[in-house]
Amino acid sequence: GRAAAVRHPHPFGRECSGEDQKRCAKHRGRKDPPHSGHLPEASGSRWHQHMTKRRFAAIVSLDVVGYSRLMEDNEEATIQTLNTYRDSMSALIQQHRGRVGDMTGDNLMAEFSSVVDAVKCAVETQKEMSERNADLPENRRMFFRIGVNLGDIVEEDDRIYGDGVNIAARLEGLAEGGG
């Protein structure tokens, strides 16, 4: 017969069925998570309580405008430029008392305890990237969209998740590149 879906408490307060486990951050990338077996007594394990932290933070989401076109034109130059710009952005984030929360593809997420620091960092990042772009041919310039949001986040294994992150990413999608 068909196995019944096993449920365990989800980190965001709702139940996570066996079908949802592919999308659940608690399971993603783990072949045999510490709460394996999904026993009720394992759901409140010390492991999960220790690894997940919820807090209020200012989130900055940065993304390259036209990244696919840049990669199509010249992958090697695009990756080299992106890595150079990321190093610069990481230094600016640290100068403004922030922390890089995630870097995937052309996206960078950072968190700050102060929204003022987050906005100052975003403005300085745009200024510095504009100065760096002046040295590149027009078709190789990288412009960034930046979204800033103050909201609730969840940290698990040094990565950040939650509505605060999602809203920052949506705001970034609405922003003008380089602006």
PDB file of C-alpha atoms in Angstrom:
ATOM      1  CA  GLY A   1       0.000   0.000   0.000  1.00  0.00           C
ATOM      2  CA  ARG A   2       0.792   3.656  -0.051  1.00  0.00           C
ATOM      3  CA  ALA A   3       2.769   5.093   2.861  1.00  0.00           C
ATOM      4  CA  ALA A   4       1.061   7.769   4.929  1.00  0.00           C
ATOM      5  CA  ALA A   5       2.593  11.240   4.869  1.00  0.00           C
ATOM      6  CA  VAL A   6       4.592  11.834   8.031  1.00  0.00           C
ATOM      7  CA  ARG A   7       4.405  15.281   9.594  1.00  0.00           C
ATOM      8  CA  HIS A   8       6.791  17.209  11.792  1.00  0.00           C
ATOM      9  CA  PRO A   9       6.717  20.768  13.114  1.00  0.00           C
ATOM     10  CA  HIS A  10       7.927  23.143  10.424  1.00  0.00           C
ATOM     11  CA  PRO A  11      10.381  25.912  11.409  1.00  0.00           C
ATOM     12  CA  PHE A  12       7.816  28.562  10.483  1.00  0.00           C
ATOM     13  CA  GLY A  13       5.074  27.196  12.723  1.00  0.00           C
ATOM     14  CA  ARG A  14       3.055  25.100  10.279  1.00  0.00           C
ATOM     15  CA  GLU A  15       3.138  21.386   9.604  1.00  0.00           C
ATOM     16  CA  CYS A  16       5.419  20.061   6.853  1.00  0.00           C
ATOM     17  CA  SER A  17       4.187  16.923   5.130  1.00  0.00           C
ATOM     18  CA  GLY A  18       6.480  14.359   3.547  1.00  0.00           C
ATOM     19  CA  GLU A  19       5.536  15.850   0.157  1.00  0.00           C
ATOM     20  CA  ASP A  20       6.693  19.314   1.280  1.00  0.00           C
ATOM     21  CA  GLN A  21      10.089  18.097   2.421  1.00  0.00           C
ATOM     22  CA  LYS A  22      11.698  18.876  -0.921  1.00  0.00           C
ATOM     23  CA  ARG A  23      10.900  22.568  -0.381  1.00  0.00           C
ATOM     24  CA  CYS A  24      11.433  22.674   3.372  1.00  0.00           C
ATOM     25  CA  ALA A  25      14.718  24.355   4.372  1.00  0.00           C
ATOM     26  CA  LYS A  26      14.840  21.971   7.314  1.00  0.00           C
ATOM     27  CA  HIS A  27      15.337  19.086   4.860  1.00  0.00           C
ATOM     28  CA  ARG A  28      17.003  20.699   1.831  1.00  0.00           C
ATOM     29  CA  GLY A  29      20.415  19.228   1.115  1.00  0.00           C
ATOM     30  CA  ARG A  30      20.240  16.682   3.937  1.00  0.00           C
ATOM     31  CA  LYS A  31      20.068  12.992   3.189  1.00  0.00           C
ATOM     32  CA  ASP A  32      19.655  11.990   6.813  1.00  0.00           C
ATOM     33  CA  PRO A  33      18.795  15.023   8.943  1.00  0.00           C
ATOM     34  CA  PRO A  34      19.251  14.776  12.720  1.00  0.00           C
ATOM     35  CA  HIS A  35      15.465  14.582  13.160  1.00  0.00           C
ATOM     36  CA  SER A  36      15.322  11.600  10.803  1.00  0.00           C
ATOM     37  CA  GLY A  37      12.299   9.396  11.278  1.00  0.00           C
ATOM     38  CA  HIS A  38      10.129  12.409  12.066  1.00  0.00           C
ATOM     39  CA  LEU A  39       9.265  11.165  15.514  1.00  0.00           C
ATOM     40  CA  PRO A  40       7.315  13.688  17.589  1.00  0.00           C
ATOM     41  CA  GLU A  41       9.979  13.690  20.278  1.00  0.00           C
ATOM     42  CA  ALA A  42      12.669  14.506  17.664  1.00  0.00           C
ATOM     43  CA  SER A  43      10.814  17.565  16.369  1.00  0.00           C
ATOM     44  CA  GLY A  44      11.812  19.699  19.343  1.00  0.00           C
ATOM     45  CA  SER A  45      15.395  18.508  19.206  1.00  0.00           C
ATOM     46  CA  ARG A  46      18.239  20.639  20.459  1.00  0.00           C
ATOM     47  CA  TRP A  47      19.779  20.462  16.969  1.00  0.00           C
ATOM     48  CA  HIS A  48      16.927  22.361  15.332  1.00  0.00           C
ATOM     49  CA  GLN A  49      16.581  24.877  18.149  1.00  0.00           C
ATOM     50  CA  HIS A  50      20.324  25.595  18.029  1.00  0.00           C
ATOM     51  CA  MET A  51      20.543  25.952  14.234  1.00  0.00           C
ATOM     52  CA  THR A  52      17.529  28.249  13.661  1.00  0.00           C
ATOM     53  CA  LYS A  53      17.428  31.850  14.908  1.00  0.00           C
ATOM     54  CA  ARG A  54      14.668  34.389  14.304  1.00  0.00           C
ATOM     55  CA  ARG A  55      15.329  38.133  14.529  1.00  0.00           C
ATOM     56  CA  PHE A  56      14.519  41.574  13.145  1.00  0.00           C
ATOM     57  CA  ALA A  57      17.053  42.943  10.620  1.00  0.00           C
ATOM     58  CA  ALA A  58      17.556  45.273   7.679  1.00  0.00           C
ATOM     59  CA  ILE A  59      18.090  43.217   4.515  1.00  0.00           C
ATOM     60  CA  VAL A  60      19.815  44.432   1.353  1.00  0.00           C
ATOM     61  CA  SER A  61      19.306  42.461  -1.866  1.00  0.00           C
ATOM     62  CA  LEU A  62      21.554  43.242  -4.866  1.00  0.00           C
ATOM     63  CA  ASP A  63      21.201  41.856  -8.381  1.00  0.00           C
ATOM     64  CA  VAL A  64      22.931  42.535 -11.730  1.00  0.00           C
ATOM     65  CA  VAL A  65      20.746  44.037 -14.452  1.00  0.00           C
ATOM     66  CA  GLY A  66      21.147  42.122 -17.731  1.00  0.00           C
ATOM     67  CA  TYR A  67      23.290  39.371 -16.197  1.00  0.00           C
ATOM     68  CA  SER A  68      22.170  36.748 -18.740  1.00  0.00           C
ATOM     69  CA  ARG A  69      23.183  39.015 -21.640  1.00  0.00           C
ATOM     70  CA  LEU A  70      26.562  39.728 -20.044  1.00  0.00           C
ATOM     71  CA  MET A  71      27.167  35.993 -19.530  1.00  0.00           C
ATOM     72  CA  GLU A  72      26.120  35.213 -23.090  1.00  0.00           C
ATOM     73  CA  ASP A  73      28.476  37.877 -24.481  1.00  0.00           C
ATOM     74  CA  ASN A  74      31.516  36.867 -22.411  1.00  0.00           C
ATOM     75  CA  GLU A  75      31.248  34.451 -19.481  1.00  0.00           C
ATOM     76  CA  GLU A  76      34.855  34.747 -18.325  1.00  0.00           C
ATOM     77  CA  ALA A  77      34.887  38.563 -18.265  1.00  0.00           C
ATOM     78  CA  THR A  78      31.461  38.671 -16.572  1.00  0.00           C
ATOM     79  CA  ILE A  79      32.493  36.280 -13.806  1.00  0.00           C
ATOM     80  CA  GLN A  80      35.770  38.144 -13.276  1.00  0.00           C
ATOM     81  CA  THR A  81      34.002  41.525 -13.076  1.00  0.00           C
ATOM     82  CA  LEU A  82      31.279  40.148 -10.798  1.00  0.00           C
ATOM     83  CA  ASN A  83      33.842  38.649  -8.410  1.00  0.00           C
ATOM     84  CA  THR A  84      35.783  41.940  -8.300  1.00  0.00           C
ATOM     85  CA  TYR A  85      32.577  43.900  -7.630  1.00  0.00           C
ATOM     86  CA  ARG A  86      31.487  41.389  -4.961  1.00  0.00           C
ATOM     87  CA  ASP A  87      34.796  41.811  -3.133  1.00  0.00           C
ATOM     88  CA  SER A  88      34.225  45.559  -3.124  1.00  0.00           C
ATOM     89  CA  MET A  89      30.603  45.159  -1.980  1.00  0.00           C
ATOM     90  CA  SER A  90      31.623  42.766   0.804  1.00  0.00           C
ATOM     91  CA  ALA A  91      34.132  45.338   2.078  1.00  0.00           C
ATOM     92  CA  LEU A  92      31.461  48.078   2.014  1.00  0.00           C
ATOM     93  CA  ILE A  93      29.016  45.796   3.838  1.00  0.00           C
ATOM     94  CA  GLN A  94      31.584  45.160   6.572  1.00  0.00           C
ATOM     95  CA  GLN A  95      32.426  48.886   6.805  1.00  0.00           C
ATOM     96  CA  HIS A  96      28.733  49.538   7.494  1.00  0.00           C
ATOM     97  CA  ARG A  97      28.549  46.834  10.181  1.00  0.00           C
ATOM     98  CA  GLY A  98      26.690  44.363   7.969  1.00  0.00           C
ATOM     99  CA  ARG A  99      27.126  40.701   7.119  1.00  0.00           C
ATOM    100  CA  VAL A 100      26.834  38.919   3.781  1.00  0.00           C
ATOM    101  CA  GLY A 101      24.007  36.418   4.203  1.00  0.00           C
ATOM    102  CA  ASP A 102      24.087  34.718   0.813  1.00  0.00           C
ATOM    103  CA  MET A 103      25.701  34.949  -2.634  1.00  0.00           C
ATOM    104  CA  THR A 104      24.108  32.959  -5.431  1.00  0.00           C
ATOM    105  CA  GLY A 105      24.601  33.614  -9.141  1.00  0.00           C
ATOM    106  CA  ASP A 106      24.410  37.365  -9.644  1.00  0.00           C
ATOM    107  CA  ASN A 107      22.576  37.972  -6.348  1.00  0.00           C
ATOM    108  CA  LEU A 108      23.973  39.081  -3.003  1.00  0.00           C
ATOM    109  CA  MET A 109      21.996  39.302   0.240  1.00  0.00           C
ATOM    110  CA  ALA A 110      23.308  41.169   3.261  1.00  0.00           C
ATOM    111  CA  GLU A 111      21.892  41.840   6.702  1.00  0.00           C
ATOM    112  CA  PHE A 112      22.358  44.815   8.996  1.00  0.00           C
ATOM    113  CA  SER A 113      21.209  45.530  12.529  1.00  0.00           C
ATOM    114  CA  SER A 114      20.545  49.159  11.483  1.00  0.00           C
ATOM    115  CA  VAL A 115      18.388  50.216   8.548  1.00  0.00           C
ATOM    116  CA  VAL A 116      20.394  53.477   8.381  1.00  0.00           C
ATOM    117  CA  ASP A 117      23.600  51.469   7.883  1.00  0.00           C
ATOM    118  CA  ALA A 118      21.867  49.328   5.242  1.00  0.00           C
ATOM    119  CA  VAL A 119      20.703  52.353   3.229  1.00  0.00           C
ATOM    120  CA  LYS A 120      24.082  54.110   3.520  1.00  0.00           C
ATOM    121  CA  CYS A 121      25.781  50.937   2.296  1.00  0.00           C
ATOM    122  CA  ALA A 122      23.365  50.644  -0.645  1.00  0.00           C
ATOM    123  CA  VAL A 123      24.020  54.268  -1.687  1.00  0.00           C
ATOM    124  CA  GLU A 124      27.808  53.901  -1.380  1.00  0.00           C
ATOM    125  CA  THR A 125      27.671  50.613  -3.306  1.00  0.00           C
ATOM    126  CA  GLN A 126      25.887  52.298  -6.215  1.00  0.00           C
ATOM    127  CA  LYS A 127      28.424  55.151  -6.200  1.00  0.00           C
ATOM    128  CA  GLU A 128      31.412  52.805  -6.145  1.00  0.00           C
ATOM    129  CA  MET A 129      30.009  50.521  -8.856  1.00  0.00           C
ATOM    130  CA  SER A 130      29.360  53.587 -11.029  1.00  0.00           C
ATOM    131  CA  GLU A 131      33.010  54.655 -10.630  1.00  0.00           C
ATOM    132  CA  ARG A 132      34.234  51.143 -11.469  1.00  0.00           C
ATOM    133  CA  ASN A 133      31.954  50.972 -14.512  1.00  0.00           C
ATOM    134  CA  ALA A 134      33.608  54.102 -15.936  1.00  0.00           C
ATOM    135  CA  ASP A 135      36.713  51.967 -16.607  1.00  0.00           C
ATOM    136  CA  LEU A 136      34.776  49.346 -18.605  1.00  0.00           C
ATOM    137  CA  PRO A 137      33.491  49.404 -22.201  1.00  0.00           C
ATOM    138  CA  GLU A 138      29.798  50.361 -22.272  1.00  0.00           C
ATOM    139  CA  ASN A 139      28.645  46.830 -23.217  1.00  0.00           C
ATOM    140  CA  ARG A 140      30.559  45.288 -20.235  1.00  0.00           C
ATOM    141  CA  ARG A 141      29.298  47.610 -17.493  1.00  0.00           C
ATOM    142  CA  MET A 142      27.421  46.061 -14.583  1.00  0.00           C
ATOM    143  CA  PHE A 143      24.512  47.933 -13.094  1.00  0.00           C
ATOM    144  CA  PHE A 144      22.922  46.738  -9.880  1.00  0.00           C
ATOM    145  CA  ARG A 145      19.359  46.907  -8.626  1.00  0.00           C
ATOM    146  CA  ILE A 146      19.192  47.153  -4.852  1.00  0.00           C
ATOM    147  CA  GLY A 147      16.249  46.549  -2.533  1.00  0.00           C
ATOM    148  CA  VAL A 148      16.269  47.324   1.203  1.00  0.00           C
ATOM    149  CA  ASN A 149      13.719  46.005   3.684  1.00  0.00           C
ATOM    150  CA  LEU A 150      13.406  46.023   7.464  1.00  0.00           C
ATOM    151  CA  GLY A 151      11.697  42.875   8.688  1.00  0.00           C
ATOM    152  CA  ASP A 152      11.708  39.492  10.352  1.00  0.00           C
ATOM    153  CA  ILE A 153      14.296  36.951   9.188  1.00  0.00           C
ATOM    154  CA  VAL A 154      15.250  33.388  10.066  1.00  0.00           C
ATOM    155  CA  GLU A 155      18.896  32.298  10.098  1.00  0.00           C
ATOM    156  CA  GLU A 156      19.791  28.666   9.625  1.00  0.00           C
ATOM    157  CA  ASP A 157      23.328  27.420   8.976  1.00  0.00           C
ATOM    158  CA  ASP A 158      24.566  31.022   8.346  1.00  0.00           C
ATOM    159  CA  ARG A 159      21.957  31.578   5.580  1.00  0.00           C
ATOM    160  CA  ILE A 160      18.998  33.925   5.898  1.00  0.00           C
ATOM    161  CA  TYR A 161      15.377  33.211   4.977  1.00  0.00           C
ATOM    162  CA  GLY A 162      11.912  34.567   5.640  1.00  0.00           C
ATOM    163  CA  ASP A 163       9.532  37.345   4.670  1.00  0.00           C
ATOM    164  CA  GLY A 164      12.133  40.046   5.345  1.00  0.00           C
ATOM    165  CA  VAL A 165      14.417  38.495   2.737  1.00  0.00           C
ATOM    166  CA  ASN A 166      11.612  37.856   0.237  1.00  0.00           C
ATOM    167  CA  ILE A 167      10.350  41.444   0.432  1.00  0.00           C
ATOM    168  CA  ALA A 168      13.892  42.849  -0.034  1.00  0.00           C
ATOM    169  CA  ALA A 169      14.251  40.686  -3.164  1.00  0.00           C
ATOM    170  CA  ARG A 170      10.889  41.889  -4.526  1.00  0.00           C
ATOM    171  CA  LEU A 171      11.825  45.528  -3.900  1.00  0.00           C
ATOM    172  CA  GLU A 172      15.155  44.962  -5.649  1.00  0.00           C
ATOM    173  CA  GLY A 173      13.260  43.637  -8.671  1.00  0.00           C
ATOM    174  CA  LEU A 174      11.341  46.925  -8.866  1.00  0.00           C
ATOM    175  CA  ALA A 175      14.424  49.137  -8.576  1.00  0.00           C
ATOM    176  CA  GLU A 176      16.221  50.817 -11.470  1.00  0.00           C
ATOM    177  CA  GLY A 177      19.686  49.531 -12.275  1.00  0.00           C
ATOM    178  CA  GLY A 178      22.429  51.811 -11.000  1.00  0.00           C
ATOM    179  CA  GLY A 179      19.877  53.976  -9.204  1.00  0.00           C
TER     180      GLY A 179
END
